[in-house]
Structures are given as structure tokens and as C-alpha cells.
Amino acid sequence: MPVTQAPPISFDDTAVAFASKSDGELRKMYALFAAMNNNSLVKTGGGLMKAALKWHLPGTKFLIKKSIFEQFCGGESIQECLPVIQELGRYHIGTILDYSVEGEGNDKSFDATTTELLATIDLAHRSQNIPFSVFKVTGVGDAAILEKVQRGTALSPAEQASFERTKKRINAICARAHQYGVRVFVDAEESWFQETIDQLAYEMMQRYNRESAIVWNTYQLYRHDRLDAIKKAYDDAVRGGYYLGGKLVRGAYMEKEGRVASQQGRTNPINPTKQATDDLYNEALRYCIEHVDRISICAGTHNEASSLLLTELMQEHNLRPNDSRVWFAQLYGMSDNLSYNLAHAGYNTAKYVPYGPVEAVMPYLLRRADENTAIAGQTSREFLLIQKEMNRRKAS
């Protein structure tokens, strides 16, 4: 028998999913997701928004901030995110502050990003509502150099010095996280320099994951080799005497991966079908729970079947819903039916909350809109759930 029987969970319970939303906020979400259901509108609107910002048309920033930005971002600064952090915390949902500014690729930009990331860790240390921090290695280091390192190409003295500065920034972030006991995700990126990122993440784990998983690597399971990578990382952690932290996602660069693999004459690293990705993701969940003595995991997914599977695996392995080694995470502004129902049932749940100046976060927002339109049924699902809750409220 399980240690504790978790309450039954339904991701269709809209009363729980939208408990934090007023009727007005629901209507606003309904209008936004209705617009995002229109592929041509998303493409045209995205271009118009970028142009309007570039030309500094009056009122543009205000309109963006009060619509798509407000739905998917916490604010323009850490300070502006505080009400969102507090509101999510009221429903036992943690916040993962994600500084979503795409840097300029120079040392000044890398240092500024590092300073910002250290500030998110400092805030997490002071707040019980921020369980993780997160960063992209390309936010603090040169992607071209990471790629050269992966290819085994010799670096020039200047490139080697740049790479050493990147490692110092990463160490500064992970050292602060370790000092304060704040978990930190190292985000996954493109396959042609992901091995370099993996190596940097594992070096940090060897240094800082001796007592528990502080540094967590990210695995994109749309790549057919990622479960093997997790298994190897587990074996290395056992041999090295440290804990492995793994955030499991499906992936974010599918079209780009296929295109670049074709250009470079490489085998496409992406699974041939969505079903193959779903199967691999679920297999990875099973593996991690079977090895939870050494692996801490976060299921970063909007997939209801995978989320439900993880709750079932936890019960099968006698893990309490709030076991500190197992987390669920979704993006802010999406899949509230998962986040709020999981948290309501006692599972460790967090939202990725992107933030940064409106102009700088636009690439992120446009990707989000494209993604919602591209994911078969994702926007329709959000739209229908909001509609269901509005009808439920009218009837009650």
C-alpha cells in the first residue's frame, strides 16, 4: 500500500484550475486564446507588434503589456513579478523566475545576465514560494565557442579565455545556489553544443550535489538519445558519489534541429514521430522514479497523460505527493488545469514565470504564440477549458 493515498486528480476540474481568476480575467483569457487559435492572425499580429515597437508607435508597449505579455510573463523586472509570485503561492504553486532577455553575445551582456541570475537566487533564498532558479548557458557564454568545444576544435587563446570566463560565471551561479540551498536548472539548448552544456552541468553537480540535487540538467526527450544520456548520467553520479537532478521536457527546437542536421549532413537527432517522443518521455519518467534514491526529477510538461502517469508512478513507489525529489512544472499562462489541480492534490508544482523588458521579451512571446498555435489542439484545449469554466459560473 502507498505511504499516503493521494486524492483523486482530474485535470478537467475547471473550478480548481481557474480559482484564482475573476470573471473579467477569464473573459480576457478567452479573447486572447481565441485570437491565438487563428494561425494567420498570430503570424500577422506578431509582425505588426515587432514593427510597432521598432517604430515606437504610441501605446504599443501598453497594449502588448496588457495582453499577451500579461498572460505569459510576470513583469518587466523581479520587483514587478512579486505580486505574481505571491498570488501563485496562495495556491501552493511555486515560481521559477526565468530571465527571458536574449543577450547581445558579449562579455558586458553575459556579466549583466549573471548579475540578474544571482538576484533571482537571492530572492529565492528569501522566499518560500521560489523553489528553483534557472539559466541558459548561452545567456552567460558564447554559443559559437560552446559549439567549437563540442566539435573538439582547438580554441584560440582569446576563445579559451572567453570559455574560462563562461565557466566562472556558471560556477558563481551554482555556488550561490549551493550556499543558499536553492535548486537551479541548467536549460537545454541546441544539440550541436548541448554536450558542452551537459559537461559543464555535470562538473557543477560533482561540486555542489554532494548532499542533495542543487544543480539540475535538462533533457529534451524529443531527442532519441536522451534516455541513454540520463542513464549514463545516473551511472556517473553513483560512481562519483553525488546526486543527479533532471528536468524532463519534450523539446523546444524541433524544426531548427532537423534543418541544421540536414545542412550539416548529420542524422536528425529528433524522434521520427510524436508518439515515439511521448513513449520515450514516459519511459524516462519510469526510469527516474525507479532510481529516485539518486535522481531528483521535474516533469516540465503540459502533457496530461504524462503528468497523470507520474502521479501513478509515485503512488506505485510509495512516494508522498510532496516528496521533495519530484516536481511538476508548466509555463505561466498555460495549462492551469494541470498546475492548479496538481498543487490542490498536494504535489510539488511550479510555474516558469518569464520576465524582462517588453521589447527584449518579444522573441519569447512570439515563440509562445507560435508554439500554442503549432501544438495540435493546445490553444483549443485552453480555450475550451476557459469556456467550460465560464459556463459553469453562469450556471451556478
XYZ file of C-alpha atoms in Angstrom:
396
model
C 0.000 0.000 0.000
C 1.182 3.558 -0.696
C 2.583 5.573 2.204
C -0.254 8.011 1.711
C -3.168 7.741 -0.706
C -3.206 10.891 -2.807
C -6.639 12.320 -3.519
C -8.002 11.514 -6.978
C -6.943 14.109 -9.521
C -8.869 15.419 -12.507
C -7.333 17.845 -14.968
C -10.861 18.719 -16.128
C -11.780 20.327 -12.789
C -12.051 23.922 -14.004
C -13.318 25.226 -10.652
C -9.881 24.430 -9.185
C -7.969 25.323 -12.375
C -9.346 28.870 -12.535
C -9.992 29.529 -8.852
C -7.573 32.470 -8.933
C -9.270 34.164 -11.906
C -12.083 36.694 -11.687
C -14.868 36.652 -14.282
C -13.235 39.611 -16.041
C -9.841 37.888 -16.138
C -11.452 34.758 -17.578
C -13.114 36.766 -20.359
C -9.776 38.395 -21.175
C -8.050 34.979 -21.360
C -10.894 33.682 -23.520
C -10.392 36.519 -26.028
C -6.607 36.055 -26.106
C -6.703 32.283 -26.673
C -9.440 32.742 -29.277
C -7.071 35.059 -31.163
C -4.169 32.620 -30.760
C -6.324 29.878 -32.233
C -6.058 31.771 -35.532
C -2.756 30.871 -37.202
C -2.737 33.688 -39.773
C -3.692 36.249 -37.098
C -0.762 35.113 -34.908
C 1.711 35.412 -37.791
C 0.399 38.793 -38.985
C -0.055 40.172 -35.474
C 3.459 39.139 -34.430
C 4.996 41.016 -37.341
C 2.876 44.086 -36.625
C 3.817 44.095 -32.921
C 7.535 43.888 -33.721
C 7.253 46.693 -36.271
C 5.204 48.913 -33.958
C 7.759 48.513 -31.165
C 10.603 49.234 -33.564
C 8.890 52.432 -34.739
C 7.977 53.396 -31.145
C 4.307 53.859 -32.043
C 2.438 55.428 -29.090
C 0.516 52.963 -26.945
C 2.114 49.846 -28.471
C 4.029 48.788 -25.369
C 0.987 49.407 -23.165
C -1.242 47.249 -25.387
C 1.284 44.400 -25.522
C 1.886 44.573 -21.787
C -1.844 44.424 -21.047
C -2.484 41.460 -23.350
C -0.027 38.728 -24.388
C 2.755 39.940 -22.031
C 0.456 39.930 -19.001
C -0.749 36.407 -19.872
C 2.682 34.795 -20.239
C 5.109 36.983 -18.242
C 5.405 38.031 -14.617
C 6.624 41.587 -15.250
C 9.472 43.631 -16.642
C 11.624 43.258 -13.514
C 11.969 40.996 -10.482
C 10.130 43.645 -8.451
C 7.182 43.619 -10.861
C 6.974 39.817 -10.531
C 6.396 39.909 -6.755
C 2.553 40.058 -6.925
C 2.529 37.079 -9.352
C 4.850 35.100 -7.032
C 2.570 35.878 -4.089
C -0.610 35.009 -5.990
C 0.736 31.643 -7.196
C 1.978 30.955 -3.663
C -1.566 31.394 -2.316
C -2.465 28.279 -4.314
C 0.698 26.390 -3.250
C 2.328 26.837 -6.655
C 5.991 27.785 -6.740
C 7.543 30.312 -9.114
C 10.610 29.721 -11.295
C 11.779 33.181 -12.354
C 13.046 32.928 -15.928
C 15.003 35.963 -17.119
C 13.962 35.792 -20.774
C 16.129 38.525 -22.250
C 18.193 37.295 -25.195
C 21.660 38.787 -24.674
C 23.867 40.604 -27.151
C 26.591 37.948 -27.054
C 29.361 39.996 -25.451
C 31.028 39.997 -22.025
C 29.078 43.036 -20.848
C 25.793 41.293 -21.671
C 26.960 37.978 -20.126
C 28.019 39.709 -16.904
C 24.734 41.632 -16.685
C 22.756 38.395 -17.114
C 24.857 36.690 -14.435
C 24.142 39.546 -12.011
C 20.412 39.228 -12.745
C 20.500 35.457 -12.214
C 22.271 35.886 -8.873
C 19.479 38.284 -7.871
C 16.837 35.614 -8.646
C 18.730 33.161 -6.415
C 18.953 35.757 -3.632
C 15.181 36.285 -3.832
C 14.549 32.513 -3.873
C 16.612 32.262 -0.677
C 14.325 34.827 0.996
C 11.043 33.437 -0.378
C 9.350 30.122 0.348
C 7.467 30.476 -2.957
C 10.506 30.177 -5.278
C 11.787 26.568 -5.305
C 14.109 26.883 -8.344
C 16.199 29.326 -10.308
C 17.054 28.737 -13.979
C 19.523 29.871 -16.614
C 20.637 29.264 -20.173
C 24.367 28.745 -20.665
C 24.162 30.870 -23.842
C 22.969 33.720 -21.622
C 26.358 33.759 -19.893
C 28.675 32.471 -22.644
C 29.369 32.455 -26.370
C 27.383 29.762 -28.262
C 30.000 29.616 -31.057
C 32.704 28.708 -28.544
C 30.470 26.086 -26.909
C 29.997 24.563 -30.365
C 33.747 24.566 -31.060
C 34.401 22.819 -27.747
C 31.861 20.115 -28.644
C 33.442 19.587 -32.073
C 36.879 19.295 -30.476
C 38.167 22.267 -32.472
C 41.168 23.974 -30.895
C 40.318 27.323 -29.325
C 42.434 30.415 -29.866
C 43.920 31.985 -26.699
C 41.164 34.650 -26.781
C 38.449 31.981 -27.185
C 39.941 29.877 -24.391
C 39.938 32.934 -22.114
C 36.301 33.603 -23.049
C 35.366 29.987 -22.274
C 37.088 30.224 -18.878
C 35.053 33.363 -18.105
C 31.886 31.424 -19.050
C 32.833 28.647 -16.619
C 33.469 31.211 -13.879
C 30.026 32.742 -14.381
C 28.367 29.318 -14.249
C 30.293 28.446 -11.113
C 29.300 31.757 -9.485
C 25.610 30.969 -10.145
C 25.840 27.374 -8.879
C 27.984 28.329 -5.866
C 25.385 30.907 -4.782
C 22.602 28.352 -5.311
C 24.505 25.832 -3.168
C 25.244 28.428 -0.479
C 21.534 29.229 -0.135
C 20.163 25.732 -0.817
C 18.290 26.934 -3.934
C 17.903 24.398 -6.744
C 18.978 25.652 -10.163
C 18.001 24.357 -13.615
C 20.520 24.439 -16.463
C 18.291 24.759 -19.530
C 18.769 22.534 -22.578
C 19.672 24.112 -25.911
C 20.621 23.063 -29.454
C 22.201 19.624 -29.952
C 25.351 20.941 -31.653
C 26.576 22.381 -28.347
C 24.384 20.512 -25.830
C 27.203 18.081 -24.962
C 29.321 21.036 -23.818
C 26.417 22.258 -21.666
C 25.931 18.741 -20.261
C 29.602 18.539 -19.311
C 29.504 21.921 -17.577
C 26.338 20.887 -15.698
C 27.869 17.597 -14.548
C 31.015 19.373 -13.344
C 28.774 21.598 -11.209
C 26.866 18.559 -9.916
C 30.112 16.878 -8.859
C 30.982 20.029 -6.941
C 27.623 21.022 -5.441
C 25.305 17.977 -5.407
C 27.046 16.043 -2.647
C 24.196 16.339 -0.112
C 21.218 16.779 -2.470
C 20.375 17.801 -6.033
C 21.111 21.535 -6.248
C 22.177 21.685 -9.916
C 19.706 20.089 -12.364
C 20.392 19.389 -16.035
C 17.608 19.461 -18.653
C 16.814 16.587 -21.028
C 14.843 17.140 -24.238
C 13.138 13.805 -24.803
C 12.237 14.570 -28.412
C 15.872 13.582 -28.978
C 16.118 9.813 -29.357
C 19.380 9.592 -27.353
C 18.272 11.419 -24.198
C 17.126 8.475 -22.088
C 20.523 6.900 -22.715
C 22.072 10.203 -21.612
C 20.044 10.109 -18.367
C 21.115 6.509 -17.689
C 24.783 7.367 -18.243
C 24.449 10.461 -16.023
C 22.931 8.272 -13.291
C 25.791 5.758 -13.504
C 28.326 8.598 -13.357
C 26.548 10.117 -10.329
C 26.602 6.780 -8.496
C 30.317 6.355 -9.228
C 31.052 9.977 -8.346
C 29.054 9.968 -5.123
C 26.729 12.867 -5.984
C 23.023 13.362 -6.734
C 21.556 13.839 -10.212
C 18.913 16.485 -10.859
C 16.975 16.142 -14.106
C 14.300 18.341 -15.655
C 12.460 16.341 -18.316
C 10.923 18.275 -21.215
C 9.868 17.254 -24.682
C 11.900 19.922 -26.501
C 11.959 23.385 -27.999
C 13.981 23.438 -31.230
C 12.462 20.708 -33.394
C 12.344 22.442 -36.798
C 15.765 24.050 -36.301
C 17.308 20.711 -35.285
C 16.063 18.977 -38.415
C 17.142 21.827 -40.688
C 20.672 22.096 -39.252
C 21.159 18.300 -39.242
C 20.251 18.260 -42.936
C 22.596 21.166 -43.728
C 25.476 19.500 -41.873
C 24.830 16.033 -43.269
C 24.078 14.619 -39.819
C 21.343 12.226 -38.743
C 18.359 14.133 -37.380
C 18.530 13.781 -33.565
C 14.728 14.140 -33.243
C 12.406 11.155 -32.816
C 10.586 10.230 -36.054
C 7.090 10.677 -34.572
C 5.342 12.468 -31.717
C 4.269 9.066 -30.367
C 7.929 7.998 -30.169
C 8.676 11.160 -28.168
C 5.721 10.548 -25.830
C 6.810 6.947 -25.292
C 10.415 7.959 -24.596
C 9.315 10.721 -22.217
C 7.144 8.317 -20.227
C 9.913 5.712 -20.194
C 12.266 8.362 -18.798
C 9.743 9.168 -16.051
C 9.621 5.474 -15.126
C 13.424 5.201 -15.069
C 13.825 8.274 -12.883
C 11.214 7.189 -10.352
C 12.781 3.717 -10.216
C 16.099 5.435 -9.355
C 14.701 8.208 -7.158
C 17.234 7.307 -4.459
C 19.814 9.143 -6.593
C 17.729 11.123 -9.138
C 15.501 14.126 -8.403
C 13.183 14.979 -11.292
C 10.977 17.752 -12.540
C 8.430 16.896 -15.217
C 8.340 20.088 -17.262
C 5.339 19.219 -19.389
C 1.885 20.340 -20.481
C 1.001 16.757 -21.413
C -1.856 15.488 -19.266
C -1.150 11.792 -19.844
C 2.497 12.112 -18.760
C 1.531 14.199 -15.716
C -1.069 11.636 -14.668
C 1.430 8.806 -15.244
C 3.926 10.464 -12.901
C 1.325 10.710 -10.123
C 0.583 6.986 -10.605
C 4.298 6.069 -10.591
C 4.756 7.989 -7.349
C 1.940 6.031 -5.699
C 3.287 2.719 -7.040
C 6.685 3.507 -5.485
C 5.200 4.668 -2.166
C 6.223 8.288 -2.655
C 4.209 11.007 -0.966
C 2.768 13.672 -3.311
C 5.042 16.275 -1.682
C 8.241 14.178 -1.888
C 10.943 16.851 -2.328
C 12.645 14.838 -5.114
C 9.701 15.037 -7.528
C 8.296 18.190 -9.127
C 5.858 19.191 -11.862
C 6.251 22.421 -13.845
C 4.320 24.294 -16.506
C 4.695 27.669 -18.190
C 2.965 30.656 -16.640
C -0.224 31.482 -18.509
C -0.727 27.959 -19.815
C -2.126 24.639 -18.569
C -3.585 25.991 -15.334
C -5.769 22.884 -15.313
C -2.583 20.873 -14.640
C -0.779 23.253 -12.278
C -3.675 24.165 -10.007
C -5.135 20.648 -9.806
C -1.715 19.084 -9.085
C -0.996 21.658 -6.374
C -4.505 21.233 -4.964
C -3.836 17.474 -4.646
C -0.600 18.170 -2.743
C 2.005 17.625 -5.487
C 5.074 19.869 -5.740
C 4.159 22.197 -8.586
C 5.791 25.295 -10.050
C 5.274 27.732 -12.897
C 8.034 29.018 -15.170
C 7.497 32.793 -14.955
C 9.434 34.653 -17.681
C 10.243 38.309 -17.082
C 12.180 41.175 -18.654
C 11.568 44.419 -20.583
C 8.693 44.092 -23.063
C 10.889 44.810 -26.098
C 13.530 42.284 -25.003
C 10.985 39.546 -24.231
C 9.146 39.864 -27.569
C 11.072 36.962 -29.209
C 9.962 34.741 -26.303
C 6.340 35.901 -26.552
C 6.174 35.335 -30.306
C 7.623 31.833 -29.876
C 4.980 31.168 -27.235
C 2.190 32.307 -29.546
C 3.602 30.253 -32.438
C 4.036 27.243 -30.179
C 0.461 27.424 -28.922
C -0.804 27.598 -32.475
C 1.529 24.831 -33.672
C 0.871 22.339 -30.853
C -2.086 20.378 -32.122
C -5.053 21.339 -30.001
C -3.090 23.161 -27.263
C -4.754 26.535 -27.727
C -8.093 24.865 -28.449
C -7.730 22.920 -25.184
C -7.032 26.106 -23.183
C -9.888 27.851 -24.974
C -12.402 25.067 -24.284
C -11.446 24.795 -20.600
C -11.921 28.547 -20.127
C -15.250 28.301 -21.946
C -16.280 25.400 -19.690
C -15.474 27.387 -16.547
C -17.335 30.463 -17.788
C -20.418 28.289 -18.427
C -20.050 26.619 -15.011
C -20.023 30.010 -13.299
C -23.062 31.203 -15.249
C -24.976 28.087 -14.216
C -24.033 28.233 -10.518
